[in-house]
């Protein structure tokens, strides 16, 4: 495919709820303590929405910021892709609500569901659409209100997750900047290691299923850890090879902010130098599909990366799913 038409990042944005839930707060809710949480996850705080806050409001705010950063009008956007597993409702797509909130009247809109890998799944799709010329300015958002599906009685999972949204605007590049490669994959054999069993056709909403909290997520943490490190390392190496660059050529590597131990184990496998990785899981927790675009926007705005820098993105999520990308900003 002609690299002259590759997609590039024109702008970024993020939206983080104001309310902060600390480890001290969680000590009052479940049998846990700050030292236990930090040792196992590296998380100290996470941002959470007020009850009843829809994902669409966070996603639209992040999208608006990204469009402004790109120097475009809302009407310039011709497609909105929202990666999420916590949409406003089963249907229609939450991206349609985002379209209305933004006033993006010229944009088609749909959601994709690939859990924590959703943003990079969306990036590959958006890049392909821009390369083929069917779309020009695509708003890609990763957003979650994970607190809506957390079991607040399960100390092993409720301490891990936060809410938020991050966004990028992608458009055609005629330069050496842009998405050099994106690699995605999946293995459904491990779907029961990280999943939400309720609210679908298998376990529809009933009083009995609500009583059994089937609407909340389940996770086998040790198995997820083991697979996450291996799959992300393998995926990143494939993307590096496809892009024709070495790990030391990357100015920054942003991995999915799921757990500090996973981030550190991946950094060791990839032999990242000190300062080459990015960490904000300590402040936001695991925001699933939102974690990479939130970190990307934060890193741009705090000066860690800028125009011309090469960035590696890598993720892993339920499914299992995974993905990676090499991007020159």
mmCIF file of C-alpha atoms in Angstrom:
data_model
loop_
_atom_site.group_PDB
_atom_site.id
_atom_site.type_symbol
_atom_site.label_atom_id
_atom_site.label_comp_id
_atom_site.label_asym_id
_atom_site.label_seq_id
_atom_site.Cartn_x
_atom_site.Cartn_y
_atom_site.Cartn_z
ATOM 1 C CA UNK A 1 0.000 0.000 0.000
ATOM 2 C CA UNK A 2 1.247 3.492 -0.862
ATOM 3 C CA UNK A 3 2.911 4.925 2.243
ATOM 4 C CA UNK A 4 2.341 8.471 0.972
ATOM 5 C CA UNK A 5 -1.299 8.131 2.001
ATOM 6 C CA UNK A 6 -0.690 6.743 5.486
ATOM 7 C CA UNK A 7 -2.688 8.212 8.350
ATOM 8 C CA UNK A 8 -1.052 10.615 10.774
ATOM 9 C CA UNK A 9 -2.123 11.969 14.145
ATOM 10 C CA UNK A 10 -3.389 15.519 13.665
ATOM 11 C CA UNK A 11 -4.500 16.143 17.239
ATOM 12 C CA UNK A 12 -5.057 14.503 20.621
ATOM 13 C CA UNK A 13 -7.307 15.044 23.614
ATOM 14 C CA UNK A 14 -8.461 13.485 26.863
ATOM 15 C CA UNK A 15 -11.231 13.799 29.433
ATOM 16 C CA UNK A 16 -10.708 12.681 33.016
ATOM 17 C CA UNK A 17 -13.427 12.776 35.703
ATOM 18 C CA UNK A 18 -12.745 15.209 38.531
ATOM 19 C CA UNK A 19 -13.593 12.791 41.336
ATOM 20 C CA UNK A 20 -10.599 10.868 42.685
ATOM 21 C CA UNK A 21 -10.871 7.541 44.501
ATOM 22 C CA UNK A 22 -7.788 6.895 46.627
ATOM 23 C CA UNK A 23 -6.499 3.692 48.135
ATOM 24 C CA UNK A 24 -7.458 5.123 51.515
ATOM 25 C CA UNK A 25 -11.031 5.442 50.259
ATOM 26 C CA UNK A 26 -11.003 1.811 49.166
ATOM 27 C CA UNK A 27 -9.795 0.719 52.597
ATOM 28 C CA UNK A 28 -13.187 1.865 53.910
ATOM 29 C CA UNK A 29 -15.076 -0.107 51.250
ATOM 30 C CA UNK A 30 -13.374 -3.517 51.098
ATOM 31 C CA UNK A 31 -10.811 -5.564 52.999
ATOM 32 C CA UNK A 32 -7.670 -3.987 51.542
ATOM 33 C CA UNK A 33 -4.961 -1.457 52.306
ATOM 34 C CA UNK A 34 -2.724 0.965 50.461
ATOM 35 C CA UNK A 35 0.429 -1.159 50.748
ATOM 36 C CA UNK A 36 -1.338 -4.246 49.341
ATOM 37 C CA UNK A 37 -2.761 -2.334 46.375
ATOM 38 C CA UNK A 38 0.499 -0.547 45.535
ATOM 39 C CA UNK A 39 2.577 -3.724 45.804
ATOM 40 C CA UNK A 40 0.323 -5.674 43.441
ATOM 41 C CA UNK A 41 -0.660 -2.990 40.969
ATOM 42 C CA UNK A 42 1.308 0.217 41.496
ATOM 43 C CA UNK A 43 -1.999 2.116 41.589
ATOM 44 C CA UNK A 44 -2.473 4.884 44.160
ATOM 45 C CA UNK A 45 -5.460 6.792 42.784
ATOM 46 C CA UNK A 46 -8.031 6.461 40.037
ATOM 47 C CA UNK A 47 -10.583 8.926 38.646
ATOM 48 C CA UNK A 48 -14.241 7.903 38.655
ATOM 49 C CA UNK A 49 -17.413 9.453 37.289
ATOM 50 C CA UNK A 50 -20.348 10.549 39.389
ATOM 51 C CA UNK A 51 -23.145 7.933 39.327
ATOM 52 C CA UNK A 52 -25.222 8.162 36.168
ATOM 53 C CA UNK A 53 -22.566 9.935 34.090
ATOM 54 C CA UNK A 54 -22.664 8.481 30.564
ATOM 55 C CA UNK A 55 -19.539 7.493 28.681
ATOM 56 C CA UNK A 56 -20.678 9.670 25.778
ATOM 57 C CA UNK A 57 -20.046 12.828 27.806
ATOM 58 C CA UNK A 58 -16.416 11.860 28.493
ATOM 59 C CA UNK A 59 -15.882 10.680 24.921
ATOM 60 C CA UNK A 60 -17.326 13.866 23.424
ATOM 61 C CA UNK A 61 -15.164 16.058 25.671
ATOM 62 C CA UNK A 62 -12.000 14.173 24.668
ATOM 63 C CA UNK A 63 -13.043 14.278 21.022
ATOM 64 C CA UNK A 64 -13.731 18.015 21.109
ATOM 65 C CA UNK A 65 -10.267 18.650 22.540
ATOM 66 C CA UNK A 66 -8.624 16.478 19.868
ATOM 67 C CA UNK A 67 -10.500 18.227 17.041
ATOM 68 C CA UNK A 68 -9.465 21.634 18.373
ATOM 69 C CA UNK A 69 -5.867 20.440 18.728
ATOM 70 C CA UNK A 70 -5.953 19.308 15.091
ATOM 71 C CA UNK A 71 -7.098 22.763 13.992
ATOM 72 C CA UNK A 72 -10.214 21.367 12.346
ATOM 73 C CA UNK A 73 -13.897 22.178 12.504
ATOM 74 C CA UNK A 74 -16.265 19.554 13.873
ATOM 75 C CA UNK A 75 -17.896 19.379 10.449
ATOM 76 C CA UNK A 76 -14.550 18.286 8.949
ATOM 77 C CA UNK A 77 -14.846 14.925 10.734
ATOM 78 C CA UNK A 78 -16.279 12.262 8.429
ATOM 79 C CA UNK A 79 -16.106 9.246 10.747
ATOM 80 C CA UNK A 80 -16.223 8.659 14.503
ATOM 81 C CA UNK A 81 -14.926 5.349 15.866
ATOM 82 C CA UNK A 82 -15.418 4.726 19.591
ATOM 83 C CA UNK A 83 -13.592 1.835 21.250
ATOM 84 C CA UNK A 84 -15.374 0.812 24.444
ATOM 85 C CA UNK A 85 -16.976 -2.028 26.395
ATOM 86 C CA UNK A 86 -18.970 0.330 28.630
ATOM 87 C CA UNK A 87 -21.173 2.226 26.201
ATOM 88 C CA UNK A 88 -24.194 4.239 27.272
ATOM 89 C CA UNK A 89 -26.505 1.340 26.335
ATOM 90 C CA UNK A 90 -26.564 -1.850 24.266
ATOM 91 C CA UNK A 91 -27.674 0.076 21.177
ATOM 92 C CA UNK A 92 -27.507 2.383 19.370
ATOM 93 C CA UNK A 93 -23.761 2.834 19.249
ATOM 94 C CA UNK A 94 -22.471 5.332 21.794
ATOM 95 C CA UNK A 95 -20.486 6.900 18.942
ATOM 96 C CA UNK A 96 -23.836 8.132 17.609
ATOM 97 C CA UNK A 97 -24.480 9.965 20.883
ATOM 98 C CA UNK A 98 -20.974 11.438 20.641
ATOM 99 C CA UNK A 99 -21.733 12.612 17.106
ATOM 100 C CA UNK A 100 -24.806 14.467 18.375
ATOM 101 C CA UNK A 101 -22.982 15.999 21.347
ATOM 102 C CA UNK A 102 -20.210 17.272 19.063
ATOM 103 C CA UNK A 103 -22.504 18.386 16.256
ATOM 104 C CA UNK A 104 -20.453 16.311 13.810
ATOM 105 C CA UNK A 105 -23.241 16.175 11.244
ATOM 106 C CA UNK A 106 -21.009 14.919 8.420
ATOM 107 C CA UNK A 107 -19.641 11.931 10.324
ATOM 108 C CA UNK A 108 -20.665 8.302 10.235
ATOM 109 C CA UNK A 109 -20.325 6.711 13.665
ATOM 110 C CA UNK A 110 -19.925 3.267 15.209
ATOM 111 C CA UNK A 111 -18.428 1.461 18.205
ATOM 112 C CA UNK A 112 -15.893 -1.353 18.308
ATOM 113 C CA UNK A 113 -15.476 -3.823 21.166
ATOM 114 C CA UNK A 114 -11.992 -5.185 21.766
ATOM 115 C CA UNK A 115 -11.680 -4.338 25.467
ATOM 116 C CA UNK A 116 -8.293 -2.859 26.406
ATOM 117 C CA UNK A 117 -7.051 -3.406 22.840
ATOM 118 C CA UNK A 118 -9.908 -1.433 21.308
ATOM 119 C CA UNK A 119 -7.998 1.762 20.619
ATOM 120 C CA UNK A 120 -5.289 0.036 18.570
ATOM 121 C CA UNK A 121 -7.889 -2.076 16.767
ATOM 122 C CA UNK A 122 -9.547 1.211 15.873
ATOM 123 C CA UNK A 123 -6.238 2.727 14.828
ATOM 124 C CA UNK A 124 -5.591 -0.030 12.312
ATOM 125 C CA UNK A 125 -9.091 0.352 10.909
ATOM 126 C CA UNK A 126 -8.837 4.152 10.678
ATOM 127 C CA UNK A 127 -5.405 3.953 9.053
ATOM 128 C CA UNK A 128 -6.733 1.520 6.441
ATOM 129 C CA UNK A 129 -9.743 3.721 5.641
ATOM 130 C CA UNK A 130 -7.558 6.801 5.217
ATOM 131 C CA UNK A 131 -5.050 4.910 3.055
ATOM 132 C CA UNK A 132 -7.837 3.757 0.726
ATOM 133 C CA UNK A 133 -9.235 7.274 0.491
ATOM 134 C CA UNK A 134 -12.762 6.469 1.664
ATOM 135 C CA UNK A 135 -12.388 8.798 4.673
ATOM 136 C CA UNK A 136 -10.219 11.822 5.340
ATOM 137 C CA UNK A 137 -10.566 13.023 8.941
ATOM 138 C CA UNK A 138 -11.367 10.304 11.466
ATOM 139 C CA UNK A 139 -12.015 10.871 15.160
ATOM 140 C CA UNK A 140 -10.862 7.797 17.076
ATOM 141 C CA UNK A 141 -11.817 7.644 20.746
ATOM 142 C CA UNK A 142 -11.048 5.120 23.461
ATOM 143 C CA UNK A 143 -13.291 5.565 26.469
ATOM 144 C CA UNK A 144 -14.604 3.649 29.448
ATOM 145 C CA UNK A 145 -16.761 3.985 32.538
ATOM 146 C CA UNK A 146 -15.412 0.785 34.048
ATOM 147 C CA UNK A 147 -16.784 1.612 37.478
ATOM 148 C CA UNK A 148 -20.193 0.724 36.011
ATOM 149 C CA UNK A 149 -19.186 -2.949 35.791
ATOM 150 C CA UNK A 150 -16.909 -3.298 38.811
ATOM 151 C CA UNK A 151 -17.901 -5.536 41.716
ATOM 152 C CA UNK A 152 -17.174 -3.268 44.656
ATOM 153 C CA UNK A 153 -17.118 -6.297 46.984
ATOM 154 C CA UNK A 154 -14.256 -7.977 45.093
ATOM 155 C CA UNK A 155 -11.012 -6.537 46.421
ATOM 156 C CA UNK A 156 -8.969 -8.252 43.714
ATOM 157 C CA UNK A 157 -10.587 -6.264 40.894
ATOM 158 C CA UNK A 158 -12.312 -3.166 42.270
ATOM 159 C CA UNK A 159 -8.979 -1.546 43.172
ATOM 160 C CA UNK A 160 -7.675 -1.717 39.601
ATOM 161 C CA UNK A 161 -10.008 0.300 37.411
ATOM 162 C CA UNK A 162 -10.763 3.927 36.608
ATOM 163 C CA UNK A 163 -12.851 5.963 34.186
ATOM 164 C CA UNK A 164 -11.796 8.280 31.367
ATOM 165 C CA UNK A 165 -11.535 8.894 27.645
ATOM 166 C CA UNK A 166 -8.766 9.736 25.194
ATOM 167 C CA UNK A 167 -8.979 10.672 21.538
ATOM 168 C CA UNK A 168 -6.973 11.300 18.397
ATOM 169 C CA UNK A 169 -7.876 12.828 15.060
ATOM 170 C CA UNK A 170 -6.294 10.970 12.156
ATOM 171 C CA UNK A 171 -5.867 12.371 8.664
ATOM 172 C CA UNK A 172 -3.801 11.701 5.518
ATOM 173 C CA UNK A 173 -0.069 12.384 5.569
ATOM 174 C CA UNK A 174 2.088 13.236 2.561
ATOM 175 C CA UNK A 175 5.219 13.313 4.726
ATOM 176 C CA UNK A 176 7.343 10.765 6.550
ATOM 177 C CA UNK A 177 5.131 11.253 9.605
ATOM 178 C CA UNK A 178 2.232 8.989 10.472
ATOM 179 C CA UNK A 179 1.380 5.395 11.337
ATOM 180 C CA UNK A 180 4.243 3.248 10.065
ATOM 181 C CA UNK A 181 2.593 -0.036 11.002
ATOM 182 C CA UNK A 182 -0.090 -1.536 13.225
ATOM 183 C CA UNK A 183 -0.372 -5.175 14.233
ATOM 184 C CA UNK A 184 -3.405 -6.729 15.966
ATOM 185 C CA UNK A 185 -4.252 -10.256 17.079
ATOM 186 C CA UNK A 186 -6.611 -12.375 19.157
ATOM 187 C CA UNK A 187 -6.961 -15.768 20.839
ATOM 188 C CA UNK A 188 -10.507 -16.585 21.923
ATOM 189 C CA UNK A 189 -9.396 -19.764 23.706
ATOM 190 C CA UNK A 190 -8.695 -17.653 26.794
ATOM 191 C CA UNK A 191 -11.903 -15.621 26.818
ATOM 192 C CA UNK A 192 -12.997 -16.880 30.251
ATOM 193 C CA UNK A 193 -9.882 -15.520 31.963
ATOM 194 C CA UNK A 194 -11.130 -11.934 31.657
ATOM 195 C CA UNK A 195 -14.789 -11.303 30.846
ATOM 196 C CA UNK A 196 -18.156 -9.857 31.790
ATOM 197 C CA UNK A 197 -20.682 -12.719 31.761
ATOM 198 C CA UNK A 198 -23.902 -10.747 32.072
ATOM 199 C CA UNK A 199 -26.181 -8.477 30.047
ATOM 200 C CA UNK A 200 -25.715 -10.419 26.799
ATOM 201 C CA UNK A 201 -27.693 -13.157 25.062
ATOM 202 C CA UNK A 202 -26.174 -15.895 27.268
ATOM 203 C CA UNK A 203 -27.105 -14.254 30.573
ATOM 204 C CA UNK A 204 -29.724 -11.583 29.840
ATOM 205 C CA UNK A 205 -30.737 -9.105 32.543
ATOM 206 C CA UNK A 206 -32.898 -10.867 35.138
ATOM 207 C CA UNK A 207 -33.369 -10.378 38.891
ATOM 208 C CA UNK A 208 -31.453 -13.620 39.463
ATOM 209 C CA UNK A 209 -28.499 -12.565 37.315
ATOM 210 C CA UNK A 210 -28.439 -9.165 38.992
ATOM 211 C CA UNK A 211 -28.407 -10.868 42.391
ATOM 212 C CA UNK A 212 -25.435 -12.967 41.287
ATOM 213 C CA UNK A 213 -23.679 -9.831 39.971
ATOM 214 C CA UNK A 214 -23.254 -11.287 36.495
ATOM 215 C CA UNK A 215 -23.067 -7.744 35.145
ATOM 216 C CA UNK A 216 -19.664 -7.295 36.823
ATOM 217 C CA UNK A 217 -16.305 -8.307 35.385
ATOM 218 C CA UNK A 218 -14.357 -11.456 36.252
ATOM 219 C CA UNK A 219 -10.593 -11.824 35.993
ATOM 220 C CA UNK A 220 -7.952 -14.465 36.670
ATOM 221 C CA UNK A 221 -5.155 -12.037 37.445
ATOM 222 C CA UNK A 222 -2.143 -14.365 37.362
ATOM 223 C CA UNK A 223 -3.045 -15.857 33.995
ATOM 224 C CA UNK A 224 -3.792 -12.439 32.523
ATOM 225 C CA UNK A 225 -0.397 -11.180 33.725
ATOM 226 C CA UNK A 226 1.449 -14.096 32.140
ATOM 227 C CA UNK A 227 -0.269 -13.837 28.767
ATOM 228 C CA UNK A 228 -0.168 -10.031 28.679
ATOM 229 C CA UNK A 229 3.604 -9.750 28.944
ATOM 230 C CA UNK A 230 4.279 -12.463 26.357
ATOM 231 C CA UNK A 231 1.693 -11.247 23.826
ATOM 232 C CA UNK A 232 2.634 -7.563 24.057
ATOM 233 C CA UNK A 233 6.338 -8.310 23.744
ATOM 234 C CA UNK A 234 5.747 -10.503 20.700
ATOM 235 C CA UNK A 235 3.412 -7.968 19.089
ATOM 236 C CA UNK A 236 5.788 -5.047 19.572
ATOM 237 C CA UNK A 237 8.666 -6.990 18.051
ATOM 238 C CA UNK A 238 6.503 -7.766 15.002
ATOM 239 C CA UNK A 239 5.625 -4.096 14.578
ATOM 240 C CA UNK A 240 9.245 -3.021 14.925
ATOM 241 C CA UNK A 241 10.267 -5.505 12.237
ATOM 242 C CA UNK A 242 7.446 -4.412 9.922
ATOM 243 C CA UNK A 243 8.372 -0.750 10.356
ATOM 244 C CA UNK A 244 12.073 -1.444 9.874
ATOM 245 C CA UNK A 245 13.103 0.204 13.136
ATOM 246 C CA UNK A 246 14.831 -0.943 16.310
ATOM 247 C CA UNK A 247 13.518 -0.558 19.850
ATOM 248 C CA UNK A 248 16.243 1.994 20.582
ATOM 249 C CA UNK A 249 14.892 4.160 17.743
ATOM 250 C CA UNK A 250 11.704 4.798 19.714
ATOM 251 C CA UNK A 251 11.561 8.027 21.684
ATOM 252 C CA UNK A 252 8.786 6.673 23.894
ATOM 253 C CA UNK A 253 6.917 3.407 24.411
ATOM 254 C CA UNK A 254 3.373 3.658 25.744
ATOM 255 C CA UNK A 255 2.046 0.304 26.859
ATOM 256 C CA UNK A 256 -1.470 -0.362 28.121
ATOM 257 C CA UNK A 257 -1.627 0.983 31.661
ATOM 258 C CA UNK A 258 -3.118 -2.083 33.319
ATOM 259 C CA UNK A 259 -0.737 -2.791 36.147
ATOM 260 C CA UNK A 260 2.725 -1.471 37.027
ATOM 261 C CA UNK A 261 4.138 -4.982 37.359
ATOM 262 C CA UNK A 262 3.028 -5.823 33.812
ATOM 263 C CA UNK A 263 4.473 -2.547 32.503
ATOM 264 C CA UNK A 264 7.815 -3.197 34.208
ATOM 265 C CA UNK A 265 7.973 -6.835 33.064
ATOM 266 C CA UNK A 266 7.290 -5.765 29.477
ATOM 267 C CA UNK A 267 9.940 -3.044 29.662
ATOM 268 C CA UNK A 268 12.452 -5.642 30.812
ATOM 269 C CA UNK A 269 11.564 -8.019 27.959
ATOM 270 C CA UNK A 270 11.842 -5.233 25.386
ATOM 271 C CA UNK A 271 15.057 -3.936 27.017
ATOM 272 C CA UNK A 272 13.760 -0.388 27.257
ATOM 273 C CA UNK A 273 16.187 2.204 28.539
ATOM 274 C CA UNK A 274 15.401 4.300 31.600
ATOM 275 C CA UNK A 275 12.922 6.982 30.627
ATOM 276 C CA UNK A 276 11.890 5.232 27.405
ATOM 277 C CA UNK A 277 8.659 3.923 28.903
ATOM 278 C CA UNK A 278 5.647 5.890 30.097
ATOM 279 C CA UNK A 279 3.698 5.304 33.300
ATOM 280 C CA UNK A 280 0.553 6.948 34.612
ATOM 281 C CA UNK A 281 -1.267 3.876 35.947
ATOM 282 C CA UNK A 282 -0.391 5.058 39.450
ATOM 283 C CA UNK A 283 -2.705 8.062 38.973
ATOM 284 C CA UNK A 284 -5.465 6.733 36.702
ATOM 285 C CA UNK A 285 -5.614 2.980 37.245
ATOM 286 C CA UNK A 286 -6.607 0.724 34.360
ATOM 287 C CA UNK A 287 -8.890 2.674 32.014
ATOM 288 C CA UNK A 288 -9.013 -0.112 29.391
ATOM 289 C CA UNK A 289 -9.447 1.263 25.843
ATOM 290 C CA UNK A 290 -8.818 4.786 27.131
ATOM 291 C CA UNK A 291 -5.397 4.149 28.643
ATOM 292 C CA UNK A 292 -3.211 4.542 25.541
ATOM 293 C CA UNK A 293 -4.889 7.677 24.095
ATOM 294 C CA UNK A 294 -4.943 9.287 27.558
ATOM 295 C CA UNK A 295 -1.215 8.608 27.979
ATOM 296 C CA UNK A 296 -0.467 9.743 24.422
ATOM 297 C CA UNK A 297 -2.222 13.068 24.925
ATOM 298 C CA UNK A 298 -0.634 13.558 28.338
ATOM 299 C CA UNK A 299 2.854 12.812 26.990
ATOM 300 C CA UNK A 300 2.393 15.315 24.133
ATOM 301 C CA UNK A 301 1.120 18.061 26.398
ATOM 302 C CA UNK A 302 3.778 17.615 29.086
ATOM 303 C CA UNK A 303 6.585 17.727 26.523
ATOM 304 C CA UNK A 304 7.724 14.108 26.691
ATOM 305 C CA UNK A 305 7.130 13.742 22.944
ATOM 306 C CA UNK A 306 6.652 16.123 20.052
ATOM 307 C CA UNK A 307 6.518 16.422 16.286
ATOM 308 C CA UNK A 308 8.900 14.047 14.525
ATOM 309 C CA UNK A 309 9.317 11.728 17.508
ATOM 310 C CA UNK A 310 8.790 7.996 17.030
ATOM 311 C CA UNK A 311 6.432 6.322 19.484
ATOM 312 C CA UNK A 312 5.610 2.679 20.101
ATOM 313 C CA UNK A 313 2.123 1.770 21.309
ATOM 314 C CA UNK A 314 1.289 -1.688 22.622
ATOM 315 C CA UNK A 315 -1.713 -3.210 24.356
ATOM 316 C CA UNK A 316 -3.406 -6.366 25.596
ATOM 317 C CA UNK A 317 -6.966 -7.054 26.663
ATOM 318 C CA UNK A 318 -9.878 -9.409 27.095
ATOM 319 C CA UNK A 319 -10.561 -11.839 24.316
ATOM 320 C CA UNK A 320 -7.631 -12.280 24.508
ATOM 321 C CA UNK A 321 -6.790 -9.439 22.148
ATOM 322 C CA UNK A 322 -3.594 -7.493 21.600
ATOM 323 C CA UNK A 323 -2.001 -4.983 19.294
ATOM 324 C CA UNK A 324 0.899 -2.631 18.684
ATOM 325 C CA UNK A 325 1.764 0.285 16.458
ATOM 326 C CA UNK A 326 4.760 2.392 15.489
ATOM 327 C CA UNK A 327 3.900 6.044 14.895
ATOM 328 C CA UNK A 328 5.994 9.030 13.870
ATOM 329 C CA UNK A 329 4.294 12.113 15.278
#
